[in-house]
XYZ file of C-alpha atoms in Angstrom:
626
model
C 10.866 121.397 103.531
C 10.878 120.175 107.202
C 13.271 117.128 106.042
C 15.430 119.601 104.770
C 15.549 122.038 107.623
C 16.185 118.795 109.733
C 19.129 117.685 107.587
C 20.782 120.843 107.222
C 20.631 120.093 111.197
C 22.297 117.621 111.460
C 25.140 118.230 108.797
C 25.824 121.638 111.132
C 26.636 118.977 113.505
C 29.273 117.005 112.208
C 32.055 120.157 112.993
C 30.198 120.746 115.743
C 31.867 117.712 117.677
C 35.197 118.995 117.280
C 34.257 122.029 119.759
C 33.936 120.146 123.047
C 37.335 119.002 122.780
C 38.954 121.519 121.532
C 36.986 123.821 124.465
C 38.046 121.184 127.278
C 41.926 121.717 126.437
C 41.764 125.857 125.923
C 39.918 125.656 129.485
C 42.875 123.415 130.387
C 45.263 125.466 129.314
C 43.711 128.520 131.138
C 43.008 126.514 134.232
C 47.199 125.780 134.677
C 48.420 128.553 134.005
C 46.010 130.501 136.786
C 49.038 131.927 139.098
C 46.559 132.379 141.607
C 45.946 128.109 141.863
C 49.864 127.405 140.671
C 51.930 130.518 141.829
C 54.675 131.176 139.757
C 55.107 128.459 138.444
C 52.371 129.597 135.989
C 54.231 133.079 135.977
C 54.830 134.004 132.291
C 58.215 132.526 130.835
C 58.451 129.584 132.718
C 58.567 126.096 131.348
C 55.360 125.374 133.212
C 53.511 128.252 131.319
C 54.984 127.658 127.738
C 54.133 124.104 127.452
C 50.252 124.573 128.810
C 50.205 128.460 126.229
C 51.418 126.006 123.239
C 49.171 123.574 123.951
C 46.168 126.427 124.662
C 47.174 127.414 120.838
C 46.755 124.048 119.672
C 43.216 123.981 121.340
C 42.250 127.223 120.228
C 42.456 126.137 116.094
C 39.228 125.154 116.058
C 37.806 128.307 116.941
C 40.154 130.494 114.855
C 39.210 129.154 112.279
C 35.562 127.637 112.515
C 34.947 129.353 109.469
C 36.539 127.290 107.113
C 35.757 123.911 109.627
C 31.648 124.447 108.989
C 32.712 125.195 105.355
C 34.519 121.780 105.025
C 32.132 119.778 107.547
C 28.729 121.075 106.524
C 29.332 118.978 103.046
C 30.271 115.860 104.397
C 26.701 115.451 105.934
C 25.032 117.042 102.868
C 26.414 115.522 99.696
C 25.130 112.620 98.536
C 27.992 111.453 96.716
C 31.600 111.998 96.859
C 32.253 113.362 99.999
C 35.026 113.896 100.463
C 35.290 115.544 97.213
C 32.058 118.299 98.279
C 34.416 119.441 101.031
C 37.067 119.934 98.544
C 34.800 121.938 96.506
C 33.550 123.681 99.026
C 36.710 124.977 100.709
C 38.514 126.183 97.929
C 34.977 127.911 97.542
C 34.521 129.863 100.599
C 38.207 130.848 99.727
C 37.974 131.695 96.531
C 34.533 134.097 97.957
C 36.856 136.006 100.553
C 39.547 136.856 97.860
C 36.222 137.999 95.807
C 35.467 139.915 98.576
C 39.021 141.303 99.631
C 39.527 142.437 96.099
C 36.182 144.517 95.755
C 36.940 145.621 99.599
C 40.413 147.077 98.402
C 39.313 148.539 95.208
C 35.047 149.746 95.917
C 35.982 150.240 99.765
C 34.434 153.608 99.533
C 31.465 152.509 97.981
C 30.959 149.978 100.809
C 31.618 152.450 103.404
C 34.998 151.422 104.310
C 37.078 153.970 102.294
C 39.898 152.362 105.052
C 40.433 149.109 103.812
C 44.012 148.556 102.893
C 45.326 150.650 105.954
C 42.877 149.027 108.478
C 45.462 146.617 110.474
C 43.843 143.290 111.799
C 44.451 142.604 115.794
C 43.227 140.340 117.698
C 40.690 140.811 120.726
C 39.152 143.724 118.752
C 36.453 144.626 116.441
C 38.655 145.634 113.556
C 35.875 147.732 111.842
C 34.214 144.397 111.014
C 37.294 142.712 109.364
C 39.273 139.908 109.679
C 41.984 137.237 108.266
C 41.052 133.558 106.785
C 43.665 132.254 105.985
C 45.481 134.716 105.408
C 42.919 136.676 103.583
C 42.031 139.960 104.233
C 37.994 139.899 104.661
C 34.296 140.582 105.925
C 34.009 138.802 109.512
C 30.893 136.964 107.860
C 31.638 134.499 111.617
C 29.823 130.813 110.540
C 26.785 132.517 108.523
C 29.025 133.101 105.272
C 30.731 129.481 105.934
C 27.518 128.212 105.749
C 25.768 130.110 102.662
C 28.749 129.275 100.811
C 28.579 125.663 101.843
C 25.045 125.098 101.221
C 25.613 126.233 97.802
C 28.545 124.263 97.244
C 26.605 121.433 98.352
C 23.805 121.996 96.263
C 25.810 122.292 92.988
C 27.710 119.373 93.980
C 24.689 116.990 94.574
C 23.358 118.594 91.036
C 26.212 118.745 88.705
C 28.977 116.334 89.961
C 27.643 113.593 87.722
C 26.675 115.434 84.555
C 28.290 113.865 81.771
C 29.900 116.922 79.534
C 30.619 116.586 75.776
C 33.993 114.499 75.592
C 36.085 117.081 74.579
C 35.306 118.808 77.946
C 35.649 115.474 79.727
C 38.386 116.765 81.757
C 36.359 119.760 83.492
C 33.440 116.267 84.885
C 32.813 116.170 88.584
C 34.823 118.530 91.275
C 35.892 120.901 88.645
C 32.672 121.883 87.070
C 30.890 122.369 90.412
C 33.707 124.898 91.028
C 33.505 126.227 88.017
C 30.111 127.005 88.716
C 30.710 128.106 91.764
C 33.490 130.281 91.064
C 31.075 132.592 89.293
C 27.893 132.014 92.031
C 30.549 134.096 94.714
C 30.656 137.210 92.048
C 27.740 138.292 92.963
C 27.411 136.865 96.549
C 30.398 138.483 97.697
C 29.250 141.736 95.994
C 25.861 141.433 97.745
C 28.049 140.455 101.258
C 30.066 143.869 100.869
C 26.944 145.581 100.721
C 24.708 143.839 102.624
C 26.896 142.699 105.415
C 28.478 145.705 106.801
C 24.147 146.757 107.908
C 24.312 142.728 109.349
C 27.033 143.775 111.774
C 24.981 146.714 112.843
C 21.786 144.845 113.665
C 23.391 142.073 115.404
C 24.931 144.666 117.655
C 21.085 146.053 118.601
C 20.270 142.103 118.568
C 22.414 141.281 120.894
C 21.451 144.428 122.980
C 17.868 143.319 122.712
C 18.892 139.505 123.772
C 20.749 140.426 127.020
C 17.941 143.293 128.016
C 14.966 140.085 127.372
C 16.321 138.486 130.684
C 14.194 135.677 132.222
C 11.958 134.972 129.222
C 14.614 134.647 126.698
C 16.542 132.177 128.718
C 13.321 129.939 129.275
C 12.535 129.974 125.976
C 16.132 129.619 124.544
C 16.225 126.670 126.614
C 13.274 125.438 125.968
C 13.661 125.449 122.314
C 17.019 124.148 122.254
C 15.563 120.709 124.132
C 12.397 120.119 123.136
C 13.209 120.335 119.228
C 16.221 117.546 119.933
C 14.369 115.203 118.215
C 13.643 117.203 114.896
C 17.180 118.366 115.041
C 16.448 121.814 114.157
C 18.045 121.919 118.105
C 21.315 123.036 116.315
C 19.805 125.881 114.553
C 19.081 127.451 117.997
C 22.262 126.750 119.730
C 25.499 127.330 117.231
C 23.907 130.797 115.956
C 24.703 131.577 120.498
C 27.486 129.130 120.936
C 29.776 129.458 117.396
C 28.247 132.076 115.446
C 27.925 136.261 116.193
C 24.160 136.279 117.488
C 25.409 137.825 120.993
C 28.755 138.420 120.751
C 31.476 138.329 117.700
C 32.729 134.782 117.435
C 30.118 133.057 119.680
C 29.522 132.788 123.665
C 31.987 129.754 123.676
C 35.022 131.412 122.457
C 34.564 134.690 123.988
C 34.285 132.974 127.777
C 37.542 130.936 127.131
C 39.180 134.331 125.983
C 37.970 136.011 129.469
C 38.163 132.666 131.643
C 41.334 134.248 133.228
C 40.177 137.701 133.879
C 37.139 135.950 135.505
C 39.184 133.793 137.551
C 41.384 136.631 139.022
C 38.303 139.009 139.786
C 35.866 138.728 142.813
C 32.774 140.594 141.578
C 29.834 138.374 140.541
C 29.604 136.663 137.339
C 26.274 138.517 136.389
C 28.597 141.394 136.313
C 31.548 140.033 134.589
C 29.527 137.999 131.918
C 26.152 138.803 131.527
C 25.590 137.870 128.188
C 26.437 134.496 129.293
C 23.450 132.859 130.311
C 22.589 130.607 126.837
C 25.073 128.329 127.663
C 23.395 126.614 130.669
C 22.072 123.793 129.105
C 24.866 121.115 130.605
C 22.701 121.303 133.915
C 19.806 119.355 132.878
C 22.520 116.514 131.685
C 24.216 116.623 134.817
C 21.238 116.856 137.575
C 17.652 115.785 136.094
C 18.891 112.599 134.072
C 19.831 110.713 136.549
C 16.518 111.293 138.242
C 14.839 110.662 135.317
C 17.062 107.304 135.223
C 16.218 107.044 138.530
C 12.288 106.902 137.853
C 12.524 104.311 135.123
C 13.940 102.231 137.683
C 12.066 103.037 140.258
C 8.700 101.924 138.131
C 10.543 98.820 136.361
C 8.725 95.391 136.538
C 9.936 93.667 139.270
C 11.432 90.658 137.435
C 13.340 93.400 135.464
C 15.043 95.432 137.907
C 18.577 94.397 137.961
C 18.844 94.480 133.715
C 17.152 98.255 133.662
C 19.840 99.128 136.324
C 22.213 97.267 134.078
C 21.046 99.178 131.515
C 20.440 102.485 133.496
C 23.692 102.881 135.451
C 26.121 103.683 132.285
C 23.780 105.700 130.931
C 23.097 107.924 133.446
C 27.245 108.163 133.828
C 27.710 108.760 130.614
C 24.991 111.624 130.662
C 26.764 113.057 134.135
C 30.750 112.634 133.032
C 30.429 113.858 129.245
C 27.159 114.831 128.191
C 25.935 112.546 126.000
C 21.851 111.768 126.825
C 20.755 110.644 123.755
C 20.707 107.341 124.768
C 18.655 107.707 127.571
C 16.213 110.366 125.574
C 15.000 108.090 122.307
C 15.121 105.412 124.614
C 11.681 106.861 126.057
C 11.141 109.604 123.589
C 8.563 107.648 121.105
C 7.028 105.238 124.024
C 5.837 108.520 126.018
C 6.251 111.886 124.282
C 4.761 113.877 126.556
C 7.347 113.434 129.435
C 9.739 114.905 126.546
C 7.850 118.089 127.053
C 8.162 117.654 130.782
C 11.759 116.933 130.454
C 12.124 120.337 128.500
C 9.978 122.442 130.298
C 11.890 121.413 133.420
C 15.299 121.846 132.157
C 14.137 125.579 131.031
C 13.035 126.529 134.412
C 16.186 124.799 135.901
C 17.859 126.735 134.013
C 16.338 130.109 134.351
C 16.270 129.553 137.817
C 20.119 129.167 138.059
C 20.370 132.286 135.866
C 18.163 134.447 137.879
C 20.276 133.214 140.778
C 23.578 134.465 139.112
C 24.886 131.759 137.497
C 27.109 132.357 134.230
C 29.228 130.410 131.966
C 29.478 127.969 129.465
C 28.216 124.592 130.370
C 26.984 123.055 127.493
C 29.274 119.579 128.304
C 28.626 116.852 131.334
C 30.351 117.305 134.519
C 34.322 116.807 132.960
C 33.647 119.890 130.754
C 31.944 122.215 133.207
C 34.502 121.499 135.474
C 37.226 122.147 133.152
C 35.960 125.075 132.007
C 34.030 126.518 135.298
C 34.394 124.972 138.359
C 38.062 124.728 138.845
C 39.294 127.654 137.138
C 36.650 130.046 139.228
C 35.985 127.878 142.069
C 38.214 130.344 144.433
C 36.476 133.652 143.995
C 33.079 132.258 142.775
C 32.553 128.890 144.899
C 29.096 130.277 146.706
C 27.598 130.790 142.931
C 28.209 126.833 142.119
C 26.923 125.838 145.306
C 23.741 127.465 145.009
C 24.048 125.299 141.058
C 24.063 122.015 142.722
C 21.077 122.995 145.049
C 19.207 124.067 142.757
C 19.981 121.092 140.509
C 19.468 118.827 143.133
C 16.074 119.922 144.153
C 14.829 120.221 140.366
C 15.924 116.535 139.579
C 14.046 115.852 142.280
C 10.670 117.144 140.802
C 11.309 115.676 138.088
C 11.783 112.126 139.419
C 8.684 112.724 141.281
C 6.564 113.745 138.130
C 7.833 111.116 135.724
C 7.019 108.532 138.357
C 4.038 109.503 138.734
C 2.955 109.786 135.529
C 4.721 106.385 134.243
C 2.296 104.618 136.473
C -0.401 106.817 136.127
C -0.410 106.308 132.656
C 1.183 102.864 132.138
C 3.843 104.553 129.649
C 6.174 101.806 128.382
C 9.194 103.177 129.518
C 13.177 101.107 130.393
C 11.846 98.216 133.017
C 8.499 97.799 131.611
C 8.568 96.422 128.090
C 7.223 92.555 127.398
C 8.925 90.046 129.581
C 10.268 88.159 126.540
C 12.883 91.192 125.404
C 15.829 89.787 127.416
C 19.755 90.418 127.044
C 20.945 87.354 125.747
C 24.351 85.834 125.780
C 26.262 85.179 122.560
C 24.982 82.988 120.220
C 25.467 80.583 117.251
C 23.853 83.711 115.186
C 26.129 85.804 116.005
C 29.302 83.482 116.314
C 28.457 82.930 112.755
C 28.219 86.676 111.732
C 31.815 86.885 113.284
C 33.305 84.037 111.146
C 31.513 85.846 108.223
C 33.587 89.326 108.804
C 36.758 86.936 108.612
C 35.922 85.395 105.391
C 35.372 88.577 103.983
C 38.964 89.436 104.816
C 37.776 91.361 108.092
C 39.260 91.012 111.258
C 36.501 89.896 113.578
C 37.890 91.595 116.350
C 37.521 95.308 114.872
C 34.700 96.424 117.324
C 33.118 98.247 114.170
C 32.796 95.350 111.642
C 31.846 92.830 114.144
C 28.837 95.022 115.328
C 28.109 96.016 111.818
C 28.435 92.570 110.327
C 25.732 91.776 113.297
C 23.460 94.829 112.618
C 23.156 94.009 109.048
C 22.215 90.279 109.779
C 20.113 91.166 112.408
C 18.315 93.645 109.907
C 17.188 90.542 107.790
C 20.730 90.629 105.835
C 22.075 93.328 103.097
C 18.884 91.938 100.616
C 16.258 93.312 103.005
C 17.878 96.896 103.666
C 16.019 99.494 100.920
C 18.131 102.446 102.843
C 20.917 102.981 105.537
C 21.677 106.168 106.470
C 22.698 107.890 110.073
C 22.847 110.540 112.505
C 24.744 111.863 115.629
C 23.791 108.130 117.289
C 21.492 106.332 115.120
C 21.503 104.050 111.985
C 18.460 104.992 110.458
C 16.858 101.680 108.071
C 13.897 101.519 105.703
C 13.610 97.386 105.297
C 11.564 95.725 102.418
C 10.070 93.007 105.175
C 9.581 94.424 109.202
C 9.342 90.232 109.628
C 12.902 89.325 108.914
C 14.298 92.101 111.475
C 15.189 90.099 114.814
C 14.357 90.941 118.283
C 15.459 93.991 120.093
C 17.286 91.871 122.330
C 19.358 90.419 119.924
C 20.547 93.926 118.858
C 21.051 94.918 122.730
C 23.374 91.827 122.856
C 25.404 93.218 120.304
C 25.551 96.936 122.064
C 22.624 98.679 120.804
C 21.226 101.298 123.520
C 17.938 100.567 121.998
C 15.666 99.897 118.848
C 12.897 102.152 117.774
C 10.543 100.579 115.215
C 7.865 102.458 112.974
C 6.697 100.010 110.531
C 9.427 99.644 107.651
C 11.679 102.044 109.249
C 13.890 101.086 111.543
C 16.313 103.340 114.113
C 19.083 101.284 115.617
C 20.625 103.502 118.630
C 24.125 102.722 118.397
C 25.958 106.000 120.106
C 28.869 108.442 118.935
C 30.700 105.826 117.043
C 27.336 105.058 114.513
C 30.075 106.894 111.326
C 32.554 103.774 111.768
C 30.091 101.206 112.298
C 27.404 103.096 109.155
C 31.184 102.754 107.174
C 31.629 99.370 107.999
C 28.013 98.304 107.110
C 28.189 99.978 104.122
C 31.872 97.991 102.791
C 29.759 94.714 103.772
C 26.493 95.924 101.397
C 28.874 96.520 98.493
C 30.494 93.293 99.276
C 27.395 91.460 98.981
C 26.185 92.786 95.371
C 23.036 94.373 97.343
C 20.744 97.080 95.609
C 20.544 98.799 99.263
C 20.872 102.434 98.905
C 23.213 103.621 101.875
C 22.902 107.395 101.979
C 23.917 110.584 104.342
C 19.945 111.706 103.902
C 18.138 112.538 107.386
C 15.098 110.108 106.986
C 11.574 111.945 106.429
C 9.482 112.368 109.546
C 6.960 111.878 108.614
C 7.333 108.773 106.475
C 7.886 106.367 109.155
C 4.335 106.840 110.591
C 3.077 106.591 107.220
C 4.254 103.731 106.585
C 2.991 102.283 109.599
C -0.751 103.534 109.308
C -0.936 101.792 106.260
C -0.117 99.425 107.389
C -2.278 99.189 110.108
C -5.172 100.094 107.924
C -4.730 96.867 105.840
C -2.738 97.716 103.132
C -2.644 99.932 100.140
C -4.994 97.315 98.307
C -7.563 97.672 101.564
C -7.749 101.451 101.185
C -10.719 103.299 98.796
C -9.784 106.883 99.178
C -7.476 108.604 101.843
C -7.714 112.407 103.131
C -6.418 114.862 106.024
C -9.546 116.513 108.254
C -7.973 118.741 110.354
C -5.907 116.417 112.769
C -6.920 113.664 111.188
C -6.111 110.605 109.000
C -9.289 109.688 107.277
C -9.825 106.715 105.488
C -12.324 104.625 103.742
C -11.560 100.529 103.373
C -12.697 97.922 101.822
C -12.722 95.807 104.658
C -12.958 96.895 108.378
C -11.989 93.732 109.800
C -8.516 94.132 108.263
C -7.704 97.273 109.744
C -5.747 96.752 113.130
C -6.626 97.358 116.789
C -6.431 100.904 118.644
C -3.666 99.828 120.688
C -1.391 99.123 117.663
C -1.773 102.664 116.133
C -1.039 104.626 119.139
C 2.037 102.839 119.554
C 2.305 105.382 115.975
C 1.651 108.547 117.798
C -2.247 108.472 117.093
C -3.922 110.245 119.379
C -7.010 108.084 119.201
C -9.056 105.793 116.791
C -12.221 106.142 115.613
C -14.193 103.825 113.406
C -17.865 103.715 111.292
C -18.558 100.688 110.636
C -21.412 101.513 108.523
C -19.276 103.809 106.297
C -16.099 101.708 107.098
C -14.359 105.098 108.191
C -11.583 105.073 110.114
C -10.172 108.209 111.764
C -6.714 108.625 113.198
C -6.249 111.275 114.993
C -2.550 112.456 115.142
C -2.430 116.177 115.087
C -1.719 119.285 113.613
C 0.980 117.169 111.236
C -1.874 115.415 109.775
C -1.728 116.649 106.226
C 2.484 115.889 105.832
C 1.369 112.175 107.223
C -1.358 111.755 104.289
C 1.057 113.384 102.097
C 3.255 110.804 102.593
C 1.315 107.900 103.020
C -0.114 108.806 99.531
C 3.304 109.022 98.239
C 3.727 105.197 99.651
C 0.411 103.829 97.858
């Protein structure tokens, strides 16, 4: 179930890019045509204002219509097969759904308690009794959550019955069209139960949101909270689009509904807590902005010695990248497995942060790096509201502080392997024969070497023991995730840093190569050069279990399937009985796993592991391996 959760995660994701963007130029568009910073030349009806209003409405399609985007994106990380084809499916779906439910509307509207229907005129900025237009359809305002039920169903169908062979007489109605054929008839009902159902939705989000904005303090911490310290499971994006995209504390999400107001906010004196004061989930930029580069700023500052000047190499861009747009995962797996618990530090530090700001006033949407806050906060408001974002950057500054302070401290209090202090023998190398040869090998496969994509690809997969050794390629937002049939043939980390890796997590026979936001191109290109070479390798859009990684490993570690007598979960424990204790690896080894501890009876020739409350989904799995 958790590997579900966690890839219906990260398929919510894959519209979810488009938003940034599309928020940066809206902001844009706001921020030039403030009369107050341009005087009339941003007056109404000047050339000035109609070019930056057009280009405002090109910006603002992705959240007019973020209905139909999750509907067409949420497939394309959830099928399996075809697609391209699932988001077909699925659109034509979630259309055919709100005609379902405009029809019943305009015929039942009485018995749904809106007798009004037909006369009930759509306009925007209002709540239009709970209605609005999809294209072009007259409907329930079911925001992202009916985009999504419809999707998931879509999505499940598709994965089911888009390869059934049908009798050859039906031949024609194979694949797409029998998934929407059974679809077609799976919105009946659904968009009877939506007209019923929904209308009592709309009511309790309104006391939701009511309830959110009264919780103050403690529902900011532990928004925040939530939405960092589950990064790594994913399920982050199940707390954050529901605020950001979807109607959990206002209609249309916090995102859209600040760009709509950004001008009144600009133009008004009073306080932000008064203008906005639902907005307060969207603080979670800060922590990208002020405690990574602390945090970057302790890894160097407890680096070997002899390995300064690569982890500022190393460091520096990240930390950038982070600041400018945003974009820490590079800098958060790269210590995220070596020393989990400064994770929790990280989070519990970027809640506070945050809280703090908010109890100081602070409002807004700052989900982005530095460009997009700006864009979006700090130069549209910075006249009337200036004093609130300089109390932000002292605040900021004196939490990333702390934090550099605690994660240096505990880095060399605990000797956590963290950027700067891996083995002396994992150096960036210059290019090589290797990988001259995996360029000449894209060109004779009628590549051009110099695509960025294949030549990192074609190096990836060689790197990976070649296309034999891969069992399963899949990806998400900035990772190639790889279960290999021999750990042995996988090169060095440093080879794959050579070739622009960010890093290389290992757990046994699965294998995360940290690539960044282009990992779809390069996962693409990989997967032209499997087919290429006749490989078995299964490359699929599946989140990776878990849980199986560290199964694989403790088995590993434990001798082998043929070393084990009987395996069992004891609370937080991995118990096992071998054959042979001297097979069974050293502490040191397993808690580079996540085991707690290790603990052995010779006598019996018992081995505990102790790993945690997760301890029955790890035997689960490695039973599932043996």
């Amino acid at each position: 179930m958790m590997q579900k959760i966690q890839r219906f995660g990260a398929a919510m994701f894959v519209p979810v890019m488009l938003f940034s963007f599309a928020g940066i130029v809206v902001a844009l568009g706001s921020l030039f045509n403030n009369a107050t910073l341009f005087g009339s030349l941003a007056n109404p009806g000047t050339t000035w204002y109609n070019i930056w209003d057009t280009i405002s409405a090109g910006g603002w399609t992705v959240f007019n219509q973020e209905g139909i985007l999750f509907t067409v994106g949420l497939p394309i990380g959830l099928a399996n097969k075809a697609r391209g084809r699932a988001a077909m499916e699925s659109v034509i779906t979630y259309l055919t759904y709100n005609y379902f439910i405009g029809a019943m509307l305009s015929h039942w509207g009485s018995a749904f308690g809106i007798p009004n229907f037909d006369k009930i005129q759509i306009v925007s900025n209002a709540t239009n009794n709970g209605l609005t237009t999809i294209a072009g359809i007259k409907t329930l305002d079911t925001s992202i959550l009916g985009a999504l039920v419809v999707a998931l169903i879509v999505g499940w169908l598709h994965n089911k019955y888009f390869d059934k062979k049908l009798p050859d007489w039906l031949g024609i109605f194979q694949g797409s069209v029998y998934v929407y054929f059974l679809a077609f008839f799976a919105m009946i009902p659904l968009a009877l139960l939506t007209c019923w159902g929904w209308p009592k939705v709309q009511s309790g989000i309104a006391a939701m949101q009511n309830f959110i904005v009264s919780s103050g303090f403690i529902g900011i911490w532990v928004y925040n909270f939530l939405n960092r310290i589950l990064i790594p499971t994913g399920l982050h994006h199940l707390v954050y689009i529901p605020f950001q995209f979807g109607p959990a504390v206002v209609a249309g999400g916090l995102q859209p509904y600040w760009l709509k107001h950004l001008a009144e906010y600009a133009a008004s004196s009073r306080p932000l807590a008064q203008l906005a004061p639902m907005e307060g989930f969207q603080l979670y930029g800060n922590e990208k902005v002020f405690l990574v580069p602390f945090i970057c700023l302790a890894f160097y500052a407890t680096a070997k010695k002899n390995k300064k000047k690569q982890t500022s190499a190393l460091l520096i861009p990240a930390a950038l990248t982070s600041v400018l747009a945003g974009i820490t995962e590079p800098i958060d797996f790269t210590y995220l497995f070596a020393a989990p618990v400064l994770w929790v530090v990280y989070s519990v530090m970027s809640a506070t942060m945050n809280t703090v700001m908010y109890a100081f006033g602070l409002r807004g949407f700052m989900s982005d790096g530095a460009i997009g806050i700006a864009s979006q906060n700090w130069l549209p408001l910075w006249e009337h509201h200036w004093k609130i974002y300089v109390m932000q950057f002292i605040v900021g500054i004196i939490f990333g502080i702390i934090t550099y302070f605690v994660f240096k401290i505990m880095i060399e209090k605990f000797n956590y392997i963290t950027p700067g202090r891996e083995a002396d023998d994992q150096d960036v190398k210059l290019i090589n024969k290797k990988e001259y040869k995996q360029k000449m090998a894209a060109k004779e496969a009628g590549k051009d070497a110099s695509d960025p994509y294949i030549a990192r690809a074609t190096a990836y997969l060689d790197l990976l023991g070649g296309a034999s050794n891969i069992t399963e390629l899949s990806s998400c937002a900035t990772r190639l995730r790889v279960s290999v049939a021999d750990p042995s043939k996988v090169a060095p980390d440093s080879e794959f840093k050579a070739n622009k890796a960010v890093n290389v997590v290992h757990h046994g026979k699965a294998i995360q190569v940290i690539v960044g936001l282009d990992v779809p191109q390069v996962l693409d290109k990989m997967n032209d050069l499997i087919k290429q070479s006749g490989s078995a390798a299964q490359v699929s859009t599946a989140q990776d279990n878990p849980y199986i990684e560290r199964a694989t490993a403790y088995l590993d570690l434990l001798g082998g399937e043929s070393n084990i007598n009987d395996l069992i979960s004891c609370s937080t424990r991995v118990r096992a009985h071998v054959v042979d204790m001297s097979k069974v690896a050293n502490d040191v080894d397993f808690k580079k796993y996540d085991a707690k501890e290790v603990e052995r009876k010779d006598n019996e020739k018992e081995v505990d592991i102790v790993v945690g409350l997760d301890a029955d989904q790890i035997v689960d799995n490695m039973k599932s391996l043996m």
